[in-house]
Short mmCIF file of C-alpha atoms in Angstrom, two decimals:
data_model
loop_
_atom_site.label_atom_id
_atom_site.label_comp_id
_atom_site.label_asym_id
_atom_site.label_seq_id
_atom_site.Cartn_x
_atom_site.Cartn_y
_atom_site.Cartn_z
CA MET A 545 -15.23 -38.89 -37.69
CA SER A 546 -18.88 -38.19 -39.80
CA ALA A 547 -18.73 -38.96 -42.67
CA PRO A 548 -17.17 -36.21 -45.10
CA GLU A 549 -20.22 -33.29 -45.57
CA ARG A 550 -19.16 -32.76 -49.30
CA SER A 551 -18.74 -28.96 -50.12
CA PRO A 552 -21.31 -27.57 -52.82
CA ALA A 553 -18.28 -25.77 -53.96
CA SER A 554 -16.00 -28.66 -54.36
CA ALA A 555 -15.27 -30.71 -56.96
CA GLY A 556 -16.43 -34.48 -55.51
CA ALA A 557 -17.43 -36.85 -52.93
CA PRO A 558 -15.06 -38.96 -51.33
CA ASP A 559 -16.53 -41.63 -52.01
CA HIS A 560 -13.94 -43.37 -54.85
CA ALA A 561 -14.06 -46.97 -54.18
CA ASP A 562 -17.52 -47.22 -55.18
CA ALA A 563 -17.61 -44.22 -58.15
CA ALA A 564 -15.75 -46.84 -60.27
CA ARG A 565 -18.53 -49.28 -59.95
CA ARG A 566 -20.96 -47.03 -60.38
CA THR A 567 -22.57 -46.96 -64.50
CA GLY A 568 -25.31 -43.98 -65.88
CA PHE A 569 -22.02 -41.64 -65.89
CA ARG A 570 -20.28 -40.50 -69.31
CA ARG A 571 -17.05 -41.59 -69.08
CA SER A 572 -13.34 -39.77 -70.72
CA PRO A 573 -11.52 -41.65 -73.40
CA LEU A 574 -8.50 -41.82 -70.59
CA GLU A 575 -10.11 -43.29 -68.00
CA ALA A 576 -8.14 -46.15 -67.73
CA GLU A 577 -4.99 -44.07 -67.62
CA HIS A 578 -6.26 -42.65 -64.59
CA VAL A 579 -7.29 -45.69 -63.00
CA THR A 580 -3.71 -47.12 -64.02
CA LEU A 581 -2.13 -43.50 -62.22
CA GLY A 582 -4.31 -44.50 -58.98
CA ALA A 583 -6.77 -41.48 -59.53
CA LYS A 584 -10.18 -41.29 -57.43
CA LEU A 585 -12.84 -41.06 -59.77
CA VAL A 586 -15.48 -38.39 -59.27
CA GLU A 587 -18.90 -37.69 -60.30
CA PHE A 588 -18.10 -34.05 -62.29
CA GLY A 589 -21.17 -32.97 -64.34
CA GLY A 590 -22.71 -35.93 -64.92
CA TRP A 591 -19.41 -37.62 -66.26
CA LEU A 592 -16.48 -39.85 -64.23
CA MET A 593 -13.65 -37.97 -63.72
CA PRO A 594 -10.45 -37.37 -61.99
CA LEU A 595 -10.64 -35.77 -58.35
CA ALA A 596 -7.11 -36.43 -57.93
CA TYR A 597 -4.32 -38.42 -58.08
CA PRO A 598 -1.85 -40.32 -55.30
CA ARG A 599 0.69 -37.07 -54.80
CA GLY A 600 -3.24 -35.78 -53.87
CA THR A 601 -4.34 -31.87 -54.40
CA LEU A 602 -2.00 -29.54 -52.73
CA VAL A 603 0.61 -31.45 -54.77
CA GLU A 604 -0.78 -30.96 -57.91
CA HIS A 605 -2.18 -26.98 -57.08
CA ARG A 606 1.78 -26.46 -56.26
CA ALA A 607 3.13 -27.80 -58.90
CA CYS A 608 0.63 -25.92 -61.44
CA ARG A 609 1.79 -22.42 -60.49
CA SER A 610 5.79 -22.95 -59.63
CA ALA A 611 5.56 -26.05 -62.92
CA ALA A 612 3.17 -27.78 -64.35
CA VAL A 613 0.18 -30.08 -64.58
CA ALA A 614 -1.96 -31.75 -67.50
CA PHE A 615 -5.98 -31.91 -66.39
CA ASP A 616 -8.09 -34.13 -68.58
CA VAL A 617 -11.30 -31.48 -69.66
CA SER A 618 -12.42 -33.96 -71.73
CA HIS A 619 -16.08 -33.32 -69.54
CA LEU A 620 -16.15 -29.91 -71.37
CA GLY A 621 -18.57 -30.05 -74.16
CA THR A 622 -17.50 -29.34 -77.90
CA VAL A 623 -20.38 -27.92 -79.98
CA ARG A 624 -19.01 -27.33 -83.61
CA VAL A 625 -20.94 -24.65 -85.42
CA GLU A 626 -19.96 -24.24 -89.28
CA GLY A 627 -21.34 -22.97 -92.33
CA ASP A 628 -21.70 -19.35 -94.08
CA GLY A 629 -24.62 -18.44 -90.73
CA ALA A 630 -22.12 -19.84 -88.12
CA PHE A 631 -20.85 -16.40 -87.78
CA ASN A 632 -24.39 -14.71 -87.74
CA THR A 633 -25.70 -16.74 -85.36
CA LEU A 634 -23.15 -17.25 -82.27
CA GLN A 635 -22.85 -13.27 -83.47
CA ARG A 636 -27.37 -12.75 -82.03
CA VAL A 637 -26.96 -15.42 -79.37
CA LEU A 638 -23.28 -14.25 -77.65
CA THR A 639 -22.43 -11.65 -75.59
CA ASN A 640 -18.76 -11.23 -77.42
CA ASP A 641 -18.11 -9.75 -79.94
CA LEU A 642 -16.65 -12.34 -82.87
CA ARG A 643 -15.62 -8.77 -84.94
CA LYS A 644 -12.64 -8.36 -81.55
CA ILE A 645 -11.21 -11.77 -82.96
CA GLY A 646 -10.52 -13.81 -86.55
CA PRO A 647 -10.15 -17.13 -87.86
CA GLY A 648 -7.45 -18.85 -85.29
CA ARG A 649 -8.29 -17.35 -82.12
CA ALA A 650 -10.14 -17.99 -79.62
CA GLN A 651 -12.44 -15.86 -77.36
CA TYR A 652 -14.35 -15.82 -74.10
CA THR A 653 -18.13 -14.70 -73.80
CA HIS A 654 -21.20 -15.54 -72.00
CA LEU A 655 -24.85 -17.41 -72.92
CA LEU A 656 -27.71 -15.07 -71.05
CA ASP A 657 -31.06 -15.86 -70.75
CA ASP A 658 -33.59 -13.93 -72.81
CA ALA A 659 -35.95 -12.59 -69.79
CA ASP A 660 -33.61 -12.04 -66.82
CA ALA A 661 -30.16 -11.40 -68.53
CA SER A 662 -28.81 -14.83 -66.26
CA VAL A 663 -25.33 -16.93 -67.15
CA VAL A 664 -26.89 -19.37 -68.92
CA ASP A 665 -23.21 -20.29 -69.01
CA ASP A 666 -19.93 -18.99 -69.60
CA LEU A 667 -18.05 -20.64 -73.03
CA ILE A 668 -14.74 -20.28 -74.97
CA VAL A 669 -14.90 -20.50 -78.51
CA TRP A 670 -12.33 -21.62 -80.73
CA TRP A 671 -12.39 -19.81 -84.25
CA THR A 672 -10.77 -22.77 -85.64
CA ALA A 673 -11.02 -22.09 -89.58
CA GLU A 674 -12.63 -19.48 -91.73
CA GLU A 675 -16.18 -20.97 -91.00
CA ILE A 676 -15.74 -23.67 -88.12
CA PHE A 677 -16.18 -22.15 -84.83
CA ASP A 678 -16.17 -25.26 -81.63
CA VAL A 679 -17.90 -23.58 -78.58
CA MET A 680 -17.46 -24.95 -75.62
CA PRO A 681 -19.40 -25.18 -72.98
CA ASN A 682 -18.94 -26.23 -69.13
CA ALA A 683 -20.73 -29.75 -69.21
CA SER A 684 -23.54 -29.63 -67.56
CA ASN A 685 -24.45 -26.80 -70.27
CA THR A 686 -24.15 -28.48 -73.30
CA SER A 687 -27.31 -29.96 -74.34
CA ARG A 688 -28.71 -25.40 -73.20
CA VAL A 689 -25.87 -24.19 -75.46
CA ARG A 690 -26.45 -26.52 -77.90
CA GLU A 691 -30.21 -25.55 -78.31
CA ALA A 692 -29.47 -21.73 -78.53
CA ILE A 693 -27.09 -22.51 -81.13
CA GLY A 694 -27.40 -24.83 -83.03
CA GLY A 695 -24.46 -27.05 -84.06
CA THR A 696 -23.05 -30.13 -84.18
CA ASP A 697 -22.23 -32.40 -80.93
CA THR A 698 -18.98 -33.40 -81.01
CA THR A 699 -17.79 -33.93 -77.35
CA ALA A 700 -17.86 -37.35 -77.60
CA THR A 701 -15.03 -38.03 -80.92
CA ARG A 702 -12.09 -36.35 -78.81
CA ALA A 703 -10.56 -35.63 -75.83
CA VAL A 704 -8.71 -32.65 -74.32
CA VAL A 705 -5.78 -32.21 -72.36
CA ALA A 706 -4.96 -29.06 -70.78
CA LEU A 707 -1.17 -27.99 -69.75
CA GLN A 708 -1.48 -25.53 -67.39
CA GLY A 709 2.01 -23.79 -65.58
CA PRO A 710 5.07 -21.98 -66.59
CA GLN A 711 6.57 -25.14 -67.16
CA ALA A 712 3.67 -26.20 -69.38
CA ARG A 713 5.37 -24.57 -72.78
CA ARG A 714 8.69 -25.96 -72.81
CA LEU A 715 7.92 -29.70 -71.71
CA LEU A 716 4.99 -29.77 -74.03
CA SER A 717 7.42 -27.93 -76.81
CA ARG A 718 8.96 -31.78 -76.58
CA ILE A 719 6.62 -33.77 -78.15
CA ALA A 720 4.66 -31.37 -79.94
CA PRO A 721 6.51 -28.57 -80.83
CA ASP A 722 3.73 -26.81 -82.99
CA ALA A 723 1.31 -27.16 -80.17
CA ALA A 724 3.63 -25.40 -77.25
CA CYS A 725 3.79 -22.48 -79.86
CA VAL A 726 -0.51 -21.68 -79.69
CA PRO A 727 -0.23 -18.68 -78.55
CA ARG A 728 -2.57 -17.31 -75.66
CA PHE A 729 -6.22 -17.07 -77.02
CA ALA A 730 -4.74 -18.27 -80.28
CA VAL A 731 -6.45 -21.41 -82.62
CA GLY A 732 -3.32 -23.85 -84.58
CA SER A 733 -3.37 -27.36 -85.34
CA PHE A 734 -0.78 -30.34 -85.19
CA THR A 735 -0.26 -33.49 -85.75
CA TRP A 736 0.01 -36.76 -82.81
CA GLU A 737 0.67 -40.34 -84.82
CA GLY A 738 -0.85 -38.80 -87.86
CA ALA A 739 -3.55 -37.66 -86.14
CA SER A 740 -5.25 -34.01 -86.64
CA CYS A 741 -5.51 -31.99 -83.40
CA THR A 742 -6.62 -28.61 -81.99
CA ALA A 743 -4.42 -26.91 -79.45
CA ALA A 744 -5.69 -23.31 -77.91
CA GLY A 745 -3.94 -21.34 -76.28
CA THR A 746 -6.61 -21.02 -73.04
CA GLY A 747 -7.09 -22.45 -69.44
CA TYR A 748 -8.79 -22.38 -66.05
CA THR A 749 -5.76 -21.83 -64.18
CA GLY A 750 -4.31 -17.76 -64.44
CA GLU A 751 -1.39 -19.78 -65.38
CA ASP A 752 -0.47 -19.36 -68.88
CA GLY A 753 -0.64 -23.30 -71.05
CA VAL A 754 -2.75 -24.83 -73.88
CA GLU A 755 -5.33 -26.98 -73.87
CA CYS A 756 -5.25 -29.67 -76.64
CA ALA A 757 -8.06 -31.45 -78.21
CA LEU A 758 -7.58 -34.92 -79.96
CA PRO A 759 -9.34 -37.68 -81.89
CA VAL A 760 -9.95 -40.31 -79.04
CA GLU A 761 -7.89 -43.74 -81.11
CA VAL A 762 -4.77 -41.48 -79.74
CA ALA A 763 -5.43 -39.94 -76.53
CA GLY A 764 -4.44 -42.49 -74.84
CA SER A 765 -0.42 -42.19 -76.26
CA PHE A 766 -0.58 -38.22 -76.24
CA TRP A 767 -1.65 -38.18 -72.25
CA ARG A 768 1.01 -40.59 -71.86
CA ALA A 769 4.00 -38.25 -73.65
CA VAL A 770 2.35 -35.51 -71.26
CA LEU A 771 3.08 -37.23 -68.47
CA GLU A 772 6.66 -38.61 -69.56
CA THR A 773 8.31 -34.94 -70.21
CA GLY A 774 7.44 -34.66 -66.11
CA VAL A 775 4.56 -33.07 -66.49
CA VAL A 776 1.95 -33.72 -63.27
CA PRO A 777 -1.14 -35.54 -63.43
CA ALA A 778 -3.84 -33.11 -62.25
CA GLY A 779 -7.26 -33.85 -61.47
CA LEU A 780 -10.55 -31.50 -60.73
CA GLY A 781 -9.66 -30.68 -57.13
CA ALA A 782 -7.35 -29.19 -58.03
CA ARG A 783 -8.92 -26.73 -60.92
CA ASP A 784 -11.36 -25.76 -57.98
CA THR A 785 -8.52 -24.35 -55.97
CA LEU A 786 -6.25 -23.25 -58.49
CA ARG A 787 -9.81 -21.42 -60.56
CA LEU A 788 -10.36 -19.72 -57.49
CA GLU A 789 -6.94 -18.29 -56.70
CA ALA A 790 -7.33 -16.78 -60.10
CA GLY A 791 -10.33 -14.90 -59.51
CA LEU A 792 -12.42 -17.39 -62.06
CA PRO A 793 -15.69 -18.18 -62.26
CA LEU A 794 -17.45 -21.68 -61.66
CA HIS A 795 -20.71 -21.60 -63.31
CA GLY A 796 -23.79 -22.99 -60.77
CA HIS A 797 -21.16 -20.65 -58.38
CA GLU A 798 -20.49 -17.11 -59.63
CA LEU A 799 -22.62 -17.36 -62.65
CA GLY A 800 -26.02 -18.95 -63.23
CA PRO A 801 -29.83 -18.70 -62.69
CA GLY A 802 -30.38 -14.71 -60.72
CA ILE A 803 -26.62 -13.59 -62.03
CA THR A 804 -25.50 -10.99 -64.47
CA SER A 805 -22.35 -10.73 -66.46
CA LEU A 806 -22.35 -7.46 -64.97
CA GLN A 807 -22.56 -8.87 -61.04
CA ALA A 808 -20.00 -11.03 -61.72
CA LYS A 809 -17.90 -8.12 -62.51
CA LEU A 810 -17.05 -10.02 -65.84
CA GLY A 811 -18.78 -6.64 -67.67
CA TRP A 812 -16.22 -7.14 -70.54
CA VAL A 813 -17.40 -9.86 -72.32
CA VAL A 814 -20.34 -8.14 -73.34
CA SER A 815 -20.23 -5.71 -76.51
CA TRP A 816 -22.80 -3.06 -76.42
CA ASP A 817 -21.35 -2.04 -79.74
CA LYS A 818 -22.26 -5.01 -81.65
CA GLY A 819 -26.29 -4.91 -82.36
CA ASP A 820 -28.87 -6.84 -80.88
CA PHE A 821 -27.87 -10.30 -78.78
CA ARG A 822 -29.91 -12.18 -76.56
CA GLY A 823 -30.76 -10.74 -73.04
CA ARG A 824 -29.35 -7.70 -74.00
CA ARG A 825 -33.08 -5.92 -72.83
CA ALA A 826 -32.61 -7.51 -69.74
CA LEU A 827 -28.94 -6.55 -69.24
CA GLU A 828 -28.95 -2.72 -71.06
CA HIS A 829 -31.91 -2.97 -67.74
CA GLU A 830 -29.00 -3.35 -64.91
CA ARG A 831 -26.45 -1.60 -67.00
CA ARG A 832 -28.50 1.89 -66.75
CA THR A 833 -29.99 0.95 -62.77
CA GLY A 834 -26.49 -0.73 -61.93
CA PRO A 835 -26.31 -3.57 -60.47
CA SER A 836 -27.44 -4.08 -56.38
CA ARG A 837 -24.70 -6.88 -55.80
CA ILE A 838 -21.36 -7.59 -57.53
CA LEU A 839 -18.56 -10.35 -56.89
CA ARG A 840 -15.57 -9.98 -54.20
CA GLY A 841 -12.91 -11.48 -52.89
CA ILE A 842 -12.39 -12.41 -49.30
CA VAL A 843 -9.71 -13.46 -47.43
CA ALA A 844 -9.54 -14.94 -44.14
CA GLU A 845 -7.55 -14.31 -41.13
CA GLY A 846 -7.02 -18.25 -40.34
CA ARG A 847 -6.74 -21.71 -42.48
CA GLN A 848 -9.99 -22.59 -42.17
CA PRO A 849 -11.15 -23.18 -45.94
CA LEU A 850 -14.25 -20.75 -46.36
CA ARG A 851 -17.18 -22.74 -48.34
CA ASP A 852 -20.23 -21.35 -50.45
CA GLY A 853 -23.33 -20.15 -48.93
CA GLY A 854 -21.56 -18.51 -45.83
CA LEU A 855 -22.83 -15.50 -44.79
CA VAL A 856 -20.46 -12.15 -44.65
CA HIS A 857 -21.36 -9.34 -41.90
CA HIS A 858 -19.79 -6.36 -41.99
CA GLY A 859 -20.99 -4.54 -38.46
CA ALA A 860 -24.39 -5.88 -37.97
CA GLN A 861 -25.95 -6.18 -41.23
CA ILE A 862 -25.58 -8.88 -43.54
CA VAL A 863 -24.25 -7.97 -46.85
CA GLY A 864 -23.44 -10.88 -49.33
CA THR A 865 -22.76 -14.66 -49.42
CA VAL A 866 -20.65 -16.61 -50.58
CA THR A 867 -20.31 -18.63 -54.28
CA SER A 868 -17.28 -20.42 -53.91
CA GLY A 869 -14.59 -20.82 -50.81
CA ASN A 870 -11.84 -23.19 -50.30
CA PHE A 871 -7.89 -22.92 -48.69
CA SER A 872 -5.66 -20.90 -50.93
CA PRO A 873 -2.21 -23.40 -51.01
CA VAL A 874 -0.49 -20.44 -52.03
CA LEU A 875 -1.47 -17.58 -49.01
CA GLU A 876 -2.30 -20.50 -46.47
CA ARG A 877 -5.50 -18.74 -45.37
CA GLY A 878 -9.21 -19.62 -46.36
CA ILE A 879 -10.53 -17.84 -49.28
CA ALA A 880 -13.60 -16.92 -50.90
CA MET A 881 -15.08 -15.51 -53.88
CA ALA A 882 -18.65 -13.75 -53.06
CA LEU A 883 -21.41 -11.19 -53.91
CA VAL A 884 -21.68 -8.32 -51.57
CA ALA A 885 -24.29 -6.24 -51.86
CA THR A 886 -22.93 -2.66 -53.52
CA GLY A 887 -25.17 -0.47 -50.95
CA ALA A 888 -23.42 -2.25 -48.11
CA ARG A 889 -20.14 0.81 -49.93
CA ILE A 890 -17.44 -1.38 -47.63
CA GLU A 891 -13.61 -1.60 -49.55
CA ASP A 892 -10.65 -4.26 -49.98
CA GLY A 893 -9.10 -4.60 -47.17
CA ASP A 894 -12.42 -3.79 -44.93
CA GLU A 895 -12.95 -6.27 -42.22
CA VAL A 896 -16.07 -8.58 -42.33
CA VAL A 897 -16.98 -11.55 -40.56
CA LEU A 898 -18.23 -14.82 -41.84
CA GLU A 899 -20.71 -16.96 -40.29
CA LEU A 900 -20.28 -20.57 -41.38
CA ARG A 901 -21.82 -23.39 -39.95
CA SER A 902 -23.02 -20.76 -36.80
CA ARG A 903 -19.70 -20.25 -36.12
CA PRO A 904 -18.15 -16.20 -37.20
CA VAL A 905 -14.54 -16.52 -39.25
CA PRO A 906 -13.22 -13.10 -39.24
CA ALA A 907 -11.54 -12.04 -42.79
CA ARG A 908 -11.20 -8.93 -44.94
CA LEU A 909 -12.47 -8.01 -48.92
CA ALA A 910 -9.47 -8.65 -51.73
CA GLU A 911 -8.80 -7.57 -54.99
CA LEU A 912 -9.40 -10.17 -57.18
CA PRO A 913 -7.60 -12.61 -58.93
CA PHE A 914 -5.73 -13.65 -54.88
CA VAL A 915 -2.86 -15.27 -57.34
CA ARG A 916 -1.59 -13.17 -60.22
CA PRO A 917 0.68 -15.59 -62.35
CA GLY A 918 4.60 -14.49 -62.09
CA THR A 919 4.10 -13.13 -58.94
CA SER A 920 6.27 -13.46 -56.11
CA ALA A 921 3.54 -15.49 -54.12
CA SER A 922 2.37 -17.90 -57.07
CA ARG A 923 6.18 -17.66 -57.79
CA ALA A 924 7.29 -18.98 -54.41
CA GLU A 925 8.27 -22.80 -54.92
CA VAL A 926 10.19 -22.02 -57.65
CA ALA A 927 13.52 -20.34 -56.18
CA MET B 820 -4.71 -49.36 -45.33
CA VAL B 821 -2.86 -48.93 -42.09
CA VAL B 822 -4.87 -50.69 -38.51
CA PRO B 823 -2.55 -51.43 -35.73
CA CYS B 824 -3.21 -53.69 -33.94
CA GLU B 825 -2.64 -52.53 -30.71
CA LEU B 826 -5.12 -49.89 -31.69
CA ARG B 827 -8.84 -49.10 -30.66
CA TYR B 828 -11.41 -47.86 -33.09
CA THR B 829 -14.78 -46.33 -33.88
CA SER B 830 -17.05 -46.97 -36.29
CA ASP B 831 -16.73 -43.24 -37.37
CA HIS B 832 -13.15 -43.83 -38.35
CA GLU B 833 -11.49 -42.59 -35.28
CA TRP B 834 -8.88 -44.37 -32.85
CA SER B 835 -7.51 -44.41 -29.59
CA ARG B 836 -4.85 -45.72 -27.81
CA PHE B 837 -5.56 -46.15 -23.85
CA HIS B 838 -2.13 -44.57 -22.25
CA GLU B 839 -1.01 -44.06 -18.06
CA GLY B 840 -5.14 -43.50 -17.17
CA ARG B 841 -5.75 -41.18 -21.19
CA VAL B 842 -7.10 -41.61 -23.83
CA ARG B 843 -5.14 -40.43 -27.18
CA MET B 844 -7.13 -40.56 -30.20
CA GLY B 845 -7.23 -39.59 -34.20
CA ILE B 846 -8.35 -40.72 -37.41
CA THR B 847 -7.63 -43.52 -39.01
CA ASP B 848 -5.23 -43.81 -42.23
CA TYR B 849 -8.74 -44.49 -43.75
CA ALA B 850 -10.63 -41.61 -42.92
CA GLN B 851 -7.48 -39.52 -43.57
CA ASP B 852 -7.59 -41.22 -47.68
CA ALA B 853 -11.50 -40.30 -47.97
CA LEU B 854 -10.83 -36.60 -46.62
CA GLY B 855 -8.00 -35.99 -48.96
CA ASP B 856 -5.66 -33.24 -48.00
CA ILE B 857 -6.81 -31.67 -45.05
CA VAL B 858 -6.28 -28.15 -44.31
CA PHE B 859 -8.02 -27.11 -41.41
CA VAL B 860 -8.92 -28.69 -37.47
CA LEU B 861 -10.60 -27.14 -35.43
CA LEU B 862 -9.43 -28.38 -31.74
CA PRO B 863 -11.48 -28.54 -28.88
CA GLU B 864 -10.35 -26.36 -25.70
CA VAL B 865 -8.25 -28.01 -23.01
CA GLY B 866 -11.11 -28.34 -20.03
CA SER B 867 -14.14 -29.20 -22.15
CA ARG B 868 -15.55 -32.04 -20.66
CA VAL B 869 -17.40 -34.62 -23.69
CA GLU B 870 -20.03 -37.10 -24.45
CA GLN B 871 -18.75 -40.47 -25.54
CA GLY B 872 -19.54 -39.39 -29.33
CA GLY B 873 -20.34 -35.77 -28.73
CA VAL B 874 -18.69 -33.24 -31.17
CA LEU B 875 -14.93 -32.87 -30.70
CA GLY B 876 -14.17 -30.21 -32.73
CA GLU B 877 -13.47 -30.77 -37.11
CA VAL B 878 -10.78 -31.61 -39.77
CA GLU B 879 -11.48 -30.09 -43.25
CA SER B 880 -10.14 -31.17 -46.08
CA THR B 881 -10.02 -28.98 -49.98
CA LYS B 882 -12.86 -31.10 -50.58
CA SER B 883 -15.29 -31.54 -47.34
CA VAL B 884 -15.08 -31.17 -43.86
CA SER B 885 -16.19 -33.82 -41.43
CA GLU B 886 -16.56 -33.67 -37.27
CA ILE B 887 -14.72 -34.73 -34.78
CA TYR B 888 -16.40 -37.81 -32.35
CA ALA B 889 -15.03 -38.39 -28.73
CA PRO B 890 -14.44 -42.57 -28.72
CA VAL B 891 -15.01 -41.77 -24.91
CA ALA B 892 -16.60 -39.57 -22.50
CA GLY B 893 -14.48 -37.50 -20.32
CA GLU B 894 -12.36 -34.35 -20.06
CA VAL B 895 -10.22 -33.15 -22.63
CA VAL B 896 -6.36 -32.57 -21.23
CA ALA B 897 -4.14 -32.49 -24.11
CA ILE B 898 -4.59 -31.37 -27.96
CA ASN B 899 -2.08 -31.54 -30.31
CA GLY B 900 -1.59 -27.81 -30.71
CA SER B 901 1.08 -28.07 -33.61
CA LEU B 902 -1.71 -29.28 -36.20
CA ALA B 903 -2.97 -25.35 -35.83
CA ASP B 904 0.03 -25.14 -38.74
CA ALA B 905 1.13 -28.26 -40.20
CA PRO B 906 -3.05 -29.88 -40.45
CA GLU B 907 -1.09 -32.09 -42.98
CA LYS B 908 0.18 -34.74 -40.01
CA LEU B 909 -3.55 -36.09 -40.58
CA ASN B 910 -2.79 -37.43 -43.49
CA SER B 911 1.33 -37.91 -43.22
CA ASP B 912 1.05 -39.32 -39.81
CA PRO B 913 -2.62 -40.28 -38.69
CA TYR B 914 -1.54 -42.12 -36.11
CA GLY B 915 1.89 -40.47 -34.41
CA GLU B 916 2.24 -36.64 -35.39
CA GLY B 917 -0.75 -36.68 -36.47
CA TRP B 918 -3.09 -37.19 -33.19
CA ILE B 919 -5.66 -35.15 -32.01
CA CYS B 920 -6.12 -34.46 -28.24
CA GLU B 921 -6.35 -36.20 -24.92
CA ILE B 922 -8.93 -37.43 -22.92
CA SER B 923 -9.33 -38.64 -19.69
CA PRO B 924 -11.48 -41.34 -19.46
CA VAL B 925 -14.98 -40.53 -16.94
CA ASP B 926 -15.11 -44.70 -17.23
CA SER B 927 -11.79 -46.56 -18.14
CA ASP B 928 -14.13 -49.64 -19.18
CA ALA B 929 -15.98 -47.30 -22.48
CA TYR B 930 -12.38 -47.73 -23.24
CA SER B 931 -12.74 -51.24 -23.85
CA GLY B 932 -15.95 -51.57 -25.36
CA LEU B 933 -14.54 -50.19 -28.55
CA LEU B 934 -13.51 -52.09 -31.45
CA ASP B 935 -10.04 -53.75 -32.11
CA ALA B 936 -8.32 -53.66 -35.31
CA ALA B 937 -9.51 -57.21 -36.54
CA SER B 938 -13.26 -56.19 -36.36
CA TYR B 939 -12.47 -52.84 -37.98
CA GLU B 940 -10.72 -54.31 -40.63
CA GLN B 941 -13.44 -56.03 -41.46
CA LEU B 942 -15.34 -52.63 -41.48
CA ILE B 943 -13.38 -50.84 -44.21
CA SER B 944 -13.27 -53.59 -46.55
CA GLY B 945 -17.03 -54.37 -46.42
#
């Protein structure tokens, strides 16, 4: 067997035995918990994080669709922007309109490149209190985001635990009822062992859930208490297959240099009626002319995992490129998201052929997301 | 990691068993653990001929893809077709139900040239 060739879309390399001995990575405040649980740790965005626990990615994935899982997502950045200028700064820089929400709410938004409207990062803003915003970029983009919006990088002061799945709130309510009842896209506070913590009704799996930010000192006891309720620990491997099934973009794949919000079909995060924001002029141009390519779903005829970089053929033409692909544990088929030329005029359900490692893989275009929470497909395991 | 003493191994983390003139092969416990959850196996075709070290197929997990190499030269005479729908057998029973294929070797001495269990164990602990 050849040394496993890591898929660019996947979240880690298999040489986990060496990972723990490597230095130079940022460490999660929960690392000792992961080691105790027997997790495989991998490098991700400059951090050493769990790829999977001993039961494996597929079990973790299905547990999230049918019950509840917990992810350590401490590697996400937190940049706190506060004071009387904070609101105006974020309004001028980010694409979405904070006037749609208010204190105690969360919003998904983009930071664009001023010159070409490429998505520099996609982030969640937790409007924690009147003049306090906790902006959460992707791990590797934290410094770029901070350059654009200012503020203080508070990443090292807290751990973030994401509880996701149809049973997540019910199980969380046994230990932290105030956190468990924070509504979808709301932000609330709760207390854990006397420490003040924040909970938001957000996530990255397509399932209902809550993300909890805790001071590092109390994070370990919270993590252990969460697992004692029966919540299954899950790693970056499952996080990637879950977000892919849910059709959620990953920066560096569906978003990034040369890819705009409109191409990624995320035009709803752009508020055209709020005045100027970074990248507006370039994005307005694309809005007028129409994007030349757009994000589509692809489902393979068989189980073979689709992989990013794969070319999408339609008849004799190459019409697009896969941005992320893998195996869908719910559909038990290969799935992918791909940027497909709008001029190709192909409909969902139409046959395409993916070229993977020089071999043809039959597939069809499909509507995103592949799996919706509450559908029979994603609930198949519950019954 | 389980390394059955009656099998032979390659440095590419494959096992082989010589029985009734055929070499049955698969991937080792170490290999399946390194790959993680296996979700797809591309099997060789029965009747195809391979060189020693030639590509037999592919094993894919949620995180990576690896080629499978022939431990000995010969003709593929049987494949484990059940892996098409149940590739997870490579994880749950790599030396049993998770066998990949059988090769009728050109040279039956090639088998004895493979690593014994002690040598393979040393390789993966090194």
